[in-house]
Amino acid sequence: MVAIPFEVSRSAGPGQKPRFDKFTVNVSEETPILTALLQIRSELDPSLGLRYSCRQAICGSCAMRVNGKSRLVCSTPVGPEFRAHGKVVIEPMANQPVVKDLITDMTPFWDRYRRVHPHLILDPAHPLPKDKESSMTPEQFDQFKETPRCIACGACYSACPALGSDDEFLGPMALAKMYRFVVDPRDSAYRQRLATIQNQSLWLCLRCNMCVEACPKDVRPAERIVDLKRLAIQELGAPEQGSRHAEKFMTNIEDGGVLNEMKLARETLGIFGTLKQIPKGIQMMRHGRSLKKHPPIQGVQEVKVIYSELNKPEDLMHRPRPAGKGVKGGGQ
Amino acid sequence: MSYSHDVLVVGAGLAGQRAALEAFRAGANVGVISKLHPLRSHSVAAQGGINAALGPGDSPEGHIYDTVKGSDYLADQDAAKILCTEAGPCVIEMEHFGTIFNRAPDGSLDRRAFGGASKSRTIYSADRTGLALLQALYEELGRERAITVYEEWDALELVMKDGRVHGLVGLHRKTSKIEGFSAKAVVIATGPAGRIYGKTTNSHSSTGDGNAIAYRAGAYLKDMEFVQFHPTALPHTSILITEGARGEGGMLKNSKGERFMERYAPNFKDLASRDVVSRAIVTEVREGRGFPDGTVHLELMHLGREKIESKLQEIVEITRKFIGIDPVTQGIPVFPAQHYMMGGVHTDPKGATNLPGLYAAGEAACVSVHGANRLGANSLLDTLVFGKISGAEAAAWAKKTSSATVTQGEVDAVTTRIHTMWERKEGETVVKLRNEMQNAMDEKVGVYRRPDELLAALAKISELKDRYRNVYVSDKSTTFNLNLIEAIELGNMLDQAEVLVAGAVARTESRGAHVRMDFPNRDDAQWLKHTMALPSKEGPVLTYLPVTITDYQPKARSY
Amino acid sequence: MKVAYYPGCVAQESGKELDIATRAVAKILGIELVDFPNFSCCGSGFIDEANQTLNVALNGRNLAIAEKASMDVVMTVCSTCQGMLAHAKHTLAKDPVVRKRSDETLTKIGYRYQGTATPKHLMQIIVENLGGAEKLRPYVKRPLTGVKVAAFYGCHILRPHDIMEFDDPEDPHYFEDIIRVIGAEPVYYRGRVMCCGFPIQFVKPATAERIAGKQIQEAKRHGADTMATPCPLCHISLDNYQKEAGRAVGEELDMPVLHFPQLLGLAFGLDPKDLGLPRHLADTTGLVEKLSRVAVPA
């Protein structure tokens, strides 16, 4: 048993400024933080507000911030946090309004989830087999067998820095959910689904991988978002800034093996975008930051061989385009 | 403010959502009230799978027989027939809703072996089948925009008038406001009251509120003494380790390294029905063949890393995260814990209770398809099959019923009762009373039951019910007042615990999960009947209902 | 020790001061840098979005170049380069399909990827190869006494942890350990592990700048005299775009942002000019002024 100091954010209701209440809890180091919080509730302060239910990391109720990190507290032990920080600071999830203490209003999270049309969209012309399961190859199943692991706890949503800075962004959970439907062989809205995110949300992911670390179920949302980006480029080309930047970056390196920053700016931003960058360029030059073209690397021919060899559809992503979908037909 | 629907479903797990979907399809104006967000419901915790006789050489008849045998012949065979014949269509429908089930190499639904089943007929999604099903159903329900879901509302009391249901009174957690919900039909789908035990695999929210309000309104609680103890739960936390682990080939070993189930169930071994395996584990430990921490070990090592990590992913995560044990290289310490309530609100095979307009489905209900012992992977099936039926029936009832009203006076009466408790200035804490209840149930109403202990438990529950009248809610705030909600839940649990223990005291035989040390045998002459409880001032009044037997006459049960 | 030096694109062009500072600091630390003029760009995460296998093979080639010269360590000075090279190494080890395609291609151009070379950021080399932050102490000639330094790690050196295997991915400490050893005071703020906004600078500059602005703002609130980063892309966001970042968050920002090797170089007594500080857009004269009050022992 160790005496663990807790500092718990308390807030009486929406819009109230939180304060931190201090509690000391005697527990063993392996004790889940949820258990310690429930001990606070039963022994020290029954008014502490938090959501919890299953206590085994499957219902998704108890996501909150632990020493700043978004965590499901039922599966996070006290010990490592105490050892690293000398205390355990508990706050409600970020990026959502607080209802009381550690309880947030998850409406923004669920709204984004609904925006990806989280249900099967079937093609009336190709109904599922009657009185029989739809057939699915093990390969098709493999592509999304991990996706039901998401328990919609919101830890990724709380951890995401893009969400805190841009309301347009759908966030890790909703996009990972989108991936689940995009690769589902039963779903017919493959192209439409990709099209709805191509322009608004997909390219706002920062690839910072905060969601990968926060996710208690190893859903790895950031990686599924990269998969969606690859599928979107394959299916819809590069019609806007984000995909264009990825494409132009790729061709840029083919030229000289090393980045030509000026050329990239010109190609991604277009003429107007580049003109807007002129003052920045002047400012940079004043500080001796040149943007002159780097000479090609030695062995640039080798790079060109790599480019010419590895441009088959199956190279673009290892989780390939879902069978029977996409440009080769079907899946509309 | 008050709310009005044709059909109001209480609880948003698999049974509740399925009922709501079906009632909506039948043209009813449907509302769902749940104390949790639907995706947080306890259905999410079901791991192993869902039974359906879809495999080659299998048949609904085989499934019915296994279910009836598993029930120790207490299941109503007409209901079991519905369960098993609807199983195939039910699973196919869930697949069409988008459930991500594991696949066999030929692309069809994969199946795994499960306890008490003569064939491999458990369809599954790794070891998170409940989660996969709940997601798919919630997503399907999400299309039906006209269904109103009242999230984080507690149902407090049913409103009954002219001998039928008129709705209920609920409390909104966010504001603590108490409001009326009028409904021509109400479907109770609030799951079990596993939390009357301390050692339970159930969620903290599993307090069986719907059962309690139905019972207080005059609905029968049936067969409540039949409590399933899952053989394999982790010590201390009682977190569930799925039967699917044994379905995939896991074996139970005692401290001598013996595969002891060979002695208790020579044919089915580790996959005998749950009551049999739980008793075997308790016996091994009592007779000194357990490990020092009072457990036996569930060994998976021989299955190999790849199979363990792909098909039992959640188990791997649970054991690594919660007890620091890697099942790829170590045995998992396990001991039985309360897991499932075979009993519940009495319904007929159409989900109707004895109260006109009141329906029930899922673990809250007792149709009965599980009798004295439920087979693994039959509970998910039960929620969906009878959820659907009760939803349709509730909608049909609503169609032929003129109107339903909940008056302000009726709301005020409930409000007064709650506020009297809430405004009390001193008394005993919820935690204290709840701990005493859970300890009594854990110690005295377990796998093996002694008459003196049962009587002591009954006296304890009755004492706690008295003391509950003086329960103290120290938190006076109106936003998410969990202290108040826990007090309400405790009252609900005490009502159910009392019925459970009374039924166990009365039933002087051993059948399925109910094992009396003083009456070690099944007694079909006296006890092939359901326990039916109604409330009275003096406590539960017990009567009995015959079991429906169609094709399978009771016979000795061996695995 | 001897390492294959992978400077990355930015250090070779617009962020040349990073290369200059790295060479100076490596010399002091006794790290012999071997240049490979045939290293290509790491893809910066963007090529990975367009063509996964190509991206892996490109970095497989980079690693194979070092292997061909019997070098075990490829030293990076950019969190993103580090991330991409480590990602490629991980994929080549775990994904047989990509590995096969990459091997076939590299064979055609005369390389054989074996997996013997490991990419390591300079910070990682200090921690893992030189023996930890403490080992820097003898080189500290001008302790940065009284200077509050806000570490800004850059995502890809830390995450995902199962691939990067360096420090705690959300609660790291190595950078702060180093800051303490060189006599400065670390500033703890949440932004230190956050994104700088760079990956979407070309997609939605306003958002990228708001993100950068928040991090600088938070460092400032915590009393930082300067920020420091092991990633030149973060440096672009925090330094080059600081004015825009300030505008995005509605606050005039004036925060020096040092490259990690520059920070070391200052503590090692090197001249700020020789470390390329005047090349920064955010003014560093205040910081240099503060440092000049700390005497450098002869």
PDB file of N, CA, C and O in Angstrom, chain C residues 112-152:
ATOM      1  N   ARG C 112      21.564  -4.072 -50.898  1.00  0.00           N
ATOM      2  CA  ARG C 112      20.921  -5.148 -50.170  1.00  0.00           C
ATOM      3  C   ARG C 112      20.631  -4.650 -48.763  1.00  0.00           C
ATOM      4  O   ARG C 112      21.552  -4.412 -47.998  1.00  0.00           O
ATOM      5  N   TYR C 113      19.356  -4.481 -48.474  1.00  0.00           N
ATOM      6  CA  TYR C 113      18.983  -4.031 -47.130  1.00  0.00           C
ATOM      7  C   TYR C 113      19.036  -5.211 -46.179  1.00  0.00           C
ATOM      8  O   TYR C 113      18.428  -6.253 -46.431  1.00  0.00           O
ATOM      9  N   GLN C 114      19.784  -5.065 -45.084  1.00  0.00           N
ATOM     10  CA  GLN C 114      19.913  -6.179 -44.143  1.00  0.00           C
ATOM     11  C   GLN C 114      19.300  -5.888 -42.783  1.00  0.00           C
ATOM     12  O   GLN C 114      19.061  -6.796 -41.997  1.00  0.00           O
ATOM     13  N   GLY C 115      19.103  -4.631 -42.502  1.00  0.00           N
ATOM     14  CA  GLY C 115      18.514  -4.284 -41.208  1.00  0.00           C
ATOM     15  C   GLY C 115      19.555  -4.109 -40.111  1.00  0.00           C
ATOM     16  O   GLY C 115      19.220  -4.109 -38.920  1.00  0.00           O
ATOM     17  N   THR C 116      20.809  -3.932 -40.487  1.00  0.00           N
ATOM     18  CA  THR C 116      21.847  -3.796 -39.456  1.00  0.00           C
ATOM     19  C   THR C 116      22.036  -2.347 -39.004  1.00  0.00           C
ATOM     20  O   THR C 116      22.533  -2.101 -37.912  1.00  0.00           O
ATOM     21  N   ALA C 117      21.662  -1.406 -39.848  1.00  0.00           N
ATOM     22  CA  ALA C 117      21.837   0.009 -39.464  1.00  0.00           C
ATOM     23  C   ALA C 117      20.594   0.507 -38.746  1.00  0.00           C
ATOM     24  O   ALA C 117      19.474   0.177 -39.115  1.00  0.00           O
ATOM     25  N   THR C 118      20.801   1.287 -37.693  1.00  0.00           N
ATOM     26  CA  THR C 118      19.686   1.821 -36.921  1.00  0.00           C
ATOM     27  C   THR C 118      19.696   3.349 -36.975  1.00  0.00           C
ATOM     28  O   THR C 118      20.727   3.957 -36.700  1.00  0.00           O
ATOM     29  N   PRO C 119      18.564   3.939 -37.356  1.00  0.00           N
ATOM     30  CA  PRO C 119      18.516   5.397 -37.333  1.00  0.00           C
ATOM     31  C   PRO C 119      18.397   5.898 -35.895  1.00  0.00           C
ATOM     32  O   PRO C 119      17.635   5.346 -35.112  1.00  0.00           O
ATOM     33  N   LYS C 120      19.178   6.906 -35.566  1.00  0.00           N
ATOM     34  CA  LYS C 120      19.107   7.475 -34.222  1.00  0.00           C
ATOM     35  C   LYS C 120      19.253   8.980 -34.291  1.00  0.00           C
ATOM     36  O   LYS C 120      20.174   9.497 -34.948  1.00  0.00           O
ATOM     37  N   HIS C 121      18.373   9.649 -33.614  1.00  0.00           N
ATOM     38  CA  HIS C 121      18.490  11.096 -33.520  1.00  0.00           C
ATOM     39  C   HIS C 121      19.662  11.447 -32.609  1.00  0.00           C
ATOM     40  O   HIS C 121      19.995  10.685 -31.692  1.00  0.00           O
ATOM     41  N   LEU C 122      20.286  12.590 -32.848  1.00  0.00           N
ATOM     42  CA  LEU C 122      21.397  13.043 -32.012  1.00  0.00           C
ATOM     43  C   LEU C 122      21.048  12.951 -30.519  1.00  0.00           C
ATOM     44  O   LEU C 122      21.863  12.522 -29.694  1.00  0.00           O
ATOM     45  N   MET C 123      19.805  13.329 -30.181  1.00  0.00           N
ATOM     46  CA  MET C 123      19.403  13.286 -28.770  1.00  0.00           C
ATOM     47  C   MET C 123      19.435  11.855 -28.239  1.00  0.00           C
ATOM     48  O   MET C 123      19.858  11.587 -27.123  1.00  0.00           O
ATOM     49  N   GLN C 124      19.013  10.943 -29.115  1.00  0.00           N
ATOM     50  CA  GLN C 124      18.990   9.530 -28.759  1.00  0.00           C
ATOM     51  C   GLN C 124      20.422   8.991 -28.603  1.00  0.00           C
ATOM     52  O   GLN C 124      20.689   8.173 -27.730  1.00  0.00           O
ATOM     53  N   ILE C 125      21.318   9.466 -29.457  1.00  0.00           N
ATOM     54  CA  ILE C 125      22.716   9.032 -29.370  1.00  0.00           C
ATOM     55  C   ILE C 125      23.321   9.481 -28.047  1.00  0.00           C
ATOM     56  O   ILE C 125      24.032   8.724 -27.377  1.00  0.00           O
ATOM     57  N   ILE C 126      22.985  10.707 -27.650  1.00  0.00           N
ATOM     58  CA  ILE C 126      23.488  11.195 -26.356  1.00  0.00           C
ATOM     59  C   ILE C 126      22.990  10.295 -25.228  1.00  0.00           C
ATOM     60  O   ILE C 126      23.741   9.891 -24.353  1.00  0.00           O
ATOM     61  N   VAL C 127      21.697   9.953 -25.293  1.00  0.00           N
ATOM     62  CA  VAL C 127      21.089   9.163 -24.219  1.00  0.00           C
ATOM     63  C   VAL C 127      21.574   7.715 -24.248  1.00  0.00           C
ATOM     64  O   VAL C 127      21.945   7.146 -23.224  1.00  0.00           O
ATOM     65  N   GLU C 128      21.586   7.136 -25.450  1.00  0.00           N
ATOM     66  CA  GLU C 128      21.812   5.695 -25.528  1.00  0.00           C
ATOM     67  C   GLU C 128      23.262   5.304 -25.809  1.00  0.00           C
ATOM     68  O   GLU C 128      23.706   4.237 -25.395  1.00  0.00           O
ATOM     69  N   ASN C 129      23.983   6.140 -26.559  1.00  0.00           N
ATOM     70  CA  ASN C 129      25.336   5.748 -26.945  1.00  0.00           C
ATOM     71  C   ASN C 129      26.421   6.455 -26.136  1.00  0.00           C
ATOM     72  O   ASN C 129      27.461   5.894 -25.859  1.00  0.00           O
ATOM     73  N   LEU C 130      26.164   7.714 -25.786  1.00  0.00           N
ATOM     74  CA  LEU C 130      27.189   8.440 -25.030  1.00  0.00           C
ATOM     75  C   LEU C 130      27.038   8.216 -23.531  1.00  0.00           C
ATOM     76  O   LEU C 130      27.914   8.578 -22.755  1.00  0.00           O
ATOM     77  N   GLY C 131      25.896   7.642 -23.121  1.00  0.00           N
ATOM     78  CA  GLY C 131      25.755   7.306 -21.705  1.00  0.00           C
ATOM     79  C   GLY C 131      24.830   8.213 -20.926  1.00  0.00           C
ATOM     80  O   GLY C 131      24.823   8.185 -19.699  1.00  0.00           O
ATOM     81  N   GLY C 132      24.096   9.069 -21.628  1.00  0.00           N
ATOM     82  CA  GLY C 132      23.084   9.870 -20.926  1.00  0.00           C
ATOM     83  C   GLY C 132      23.468  11.326 -20.784  1.00  0.00           C
ATOM     84  O   GLY C 132      24.623  11.733 -21.028  1.00  0.00           O
ATOM     85  N   ALA C 133      22.504  12.119 -20.374  1.00  0.00           N
ATOM     86  CA  ALA C 133      22.662  13.570 -20.269  1.00  0.00           C
ATOM     87  C   ALA C 133      23.868  13.948 -19.419  1.00  0.00           C
ATOM     88  O   ALA C 133      24.612  14.876 -19.751  1.00  0.00           O
ATOM     89  N   GLU C 134      24.088  13.206 -18.351  1.00  0.00           N
ATOM     90  CA  GLU C 134      25.185  13.521 -17.429  1.00  0.00           C
ATOM     91  C   GLU C 134      26.535  13.594 -18.140  1.00  0.00           C
ATOM     92  O   GLU C 134      27.419  14.352 -17.743  1.00  0.00           O
ATOM     93  N   LYS C 135      26.671  12.789 -19.176  1.00  0.00           N
ATOM     94  CA  LYS C 135      27.952  12.729 -19.885  1.00  0.00           C
ATOM     95  C   LYS C 135      28.266  14.025 -20.632  1.00  0.00           C
ATOM     96  O   LYS C 135      29.361  14.216 -21.133  1.00  0.00           O
ATOM     97  N   LEU C 136      27.271  14.905 -20.712  1.00  0.00           N
ATOM     98  CA  LEU C 136      27.521  16.182 -21.386  1.00  0.00           C
ATOM     99  C   LEU C 136      28.238  17.163 -20.456  1.00  0.00           C
ATOM    100  O   LEU C 136      28.849  18.137 -20.904  1.00  0.00           O
ATOM    101  N   ARG C 137      28.144  16.915 -19.176  1.00  0.00           N
ATOM    102  CA  ARG C 137      28.623  17.884 -18.184  1.00  0.00           C
ATOM    103  C   ARG C 137      30.052  18.392 -18.440  1.00  0.00           C
ATOM    104  O   ARG C 137      30.289  19.610 -18.391  1.00  0.00           O
ATOM    105  N   PRO C 138      30.977  17.497 -18.746  1.00  0.00           N
ATOM    106  CA  PRO C 138      32.353  17.996 -18.943  1.00  0.00           C
ATOM    107  C   PRO C 138      32.479  18.993 -20.094  1.00  0.00           C
ATOM    108  O   PRO C 138      33.428  19.772 -20.124  1.00  0.00           O
ATOM    109  N   TYR C 139      31.532  18.938 -21.046  1.00  0.00           N
ATOM    110  CA  TYR C 139      31.659  19.827 -22.210  1.00  0.00           C
ATOM    111  C   TYR C 139      31.016  21.189 -21.980  1.00  0.00           C
ATOM    112  O   TYR C 139      31.153  22.090 -22.785  1.00  0.00           O
ATOM    113  N   VAL C 140      30.292  21.319 -20.884  1.00  0.00           N
ATOM    114  CA  VAL C 140      29.561  22.573 -20.655  1.00  0.00           C
ATOM    115  C   VAL C 140      30.532  23.658 -20.201  1.00  0.00           C
ATOM    116  O   VAL C 140      31.122  23.587 -19.130  1.00  0.00           O
ATOM    117  N   LYS C 141      30.728  24.639 -21.087  1.00  0.00           N
ATOM    118  CA  LYS C 141      31.667  25.730 -20.792  1.00  0.00           C
ATOM    119  C   LYS C 141      30.915  26.990 -20.377  1.00  0.00           C
ATOM    120  O   LYS C 141      31.450  27.891 -19.769  1.00  0.00           O
ATOM    121  N   ARG C 142      29.666  27.078 -20.835  1.00  0.00           N
ATOM    122  CA  ARG C 142      28.890  28.259 -20.494  1.00  0.00           C
ATOM    123  C   ARG C 142      27.532  27.776 -20.005  1.00  0.00           C
ATOM    124  O   ARG C 142      26.568  27.668 -20.788  1.00  0.00           O
ATOM    125  N   PRO C 143      27.450  27.401 -18.726  1.00  0.00           N
ATOM    126  CA  PRO C 143      26.174  26.908 -18.235  1.00  0.00           C
ATOM    127  C   PRO C 143      25.086  27.947 -18.461  1.00  0.00           C
ATOM    128  O   PRO C 143      25.325  29.138 -18.230  1.00  0.00           O
ATOM    129  N   LEU C 144      23.952  27.509 -18.927  1.00  0.00           N
ATOM    130  CA  LEU C 144      22.895  28.469 -19.289  1.00  0.00           C
ATOM    131  C   LEU C 144      22.108  28.845 -18.027  1.00  0.00           C
ATOM    132  O   LEU C 144      20.887  28.727 -17.970  1.00  0.00           O
ATOM    133  N   THR C 145      22.842  29.274 -17.041  1.00  0.00           N
ATOM    134  CA  THR C 145      22.239  29.579 -15.743  1.00  0.00           C
ATOM    135  C   THR C 145      21.159  30.650 -15.870  1.00  0.00           C
ATOM    136  O   THR C 145      21.373  31.674 -16.505  1.00  0.00           O
ATOM    137  N   GLY C 146      20.027  30.369 -15.287  1.00  0.00           N
ATOM    138  CA  GLY C 146      18.949  31.360 -15.280  1.00  0.00           C
ATOM    139  C   GLY C 146      18.145  31.409 -16.564  1.00  0.00           C
ATOM    140  O   GLY C 146      17.206  32.185 -16.678  1.00  0.00           O
ATOM    141  N   VAL C 147      18.497  30.561 -17.518  1.00  0.00           N
ATOM    142  CA  VAL C 147      17.730  30.558 -18.768  1.00  0.00           C
ATOM    143  C   VAL C 147      16.666  29.471 -18.687  1.00  0.00           C
ATOM    144  O   VAL C 147      16.956  28.322 -18.378  1.00  0.00           O
ATOM    145  N   LYS C 148      15.437  29.875 -18.939  1.00  0.00           N
ATOM    146  CA  LYS C 148      14.344  28.904 -18.924  1.00  0.00           C
ATOM    147  C   LYS C 148      14.098  28.404 -20.346  1.00  0.00           C
ATOM    148  O   LYS C 148      13.768  29.203 -21.232  1.00  0.00           O
ATOM    149  N   VAL C 149      14.270  27.110 -20.521  1.00  0.00           N
ATOM    150  CA  VAL C 149      14.158  26.526 -21.864  1.00  0.00           C
ATOM    151  C   VAL C 149      12.926  25.621 -21.947  1.00  0.00           C
ATOM    152  O   VAL C 149      12.767  24.711 -21.141  1.00  0.00           O
ATOM    153  N   ALA C 150      12.077  25.913 -22.917  1.00  0.00           N
ATOM    154  CA  ALA C 150      10.902  25.076 -23.160  1.00  0.00           C
ATOM    155  C   ALA C 150      11.233  24.079 -24.255  1.00  0.00           C
ATOM    156  O   ALA C 150      11.381  24.446 -25.424  1.00  0.00           O
ATOM    157  N   ALA C 151      11.387  22.817 -23.871  1.00  0.00           N
ATOM    158  CA  ALA C 151      11.664  21.778 -24.865  1.00  0.00           C
ATOM    159  C   ALA C 151      10.430  21.593 -25.742  1.00  0.00           C
ATOM    160  O   ALA C 151       9.302  21.637 -25.260  1.00  0.00           O
ATOM    161  N   PHE C 152      10.651  21.399 -27.024  1.00  0.00           N
ATOM    162  CA  PHE C 152       9.556  21.079 -27.943  1.00  0.00           C
ATOM    163  C   PHE C 152      10.019  19.883 -28.765  1.00  0.00           C
ATOM    164  O   PHE C 152      10.812  20.010 -29.671  1.00  0.00           O
TER     165      PHE C 152
END
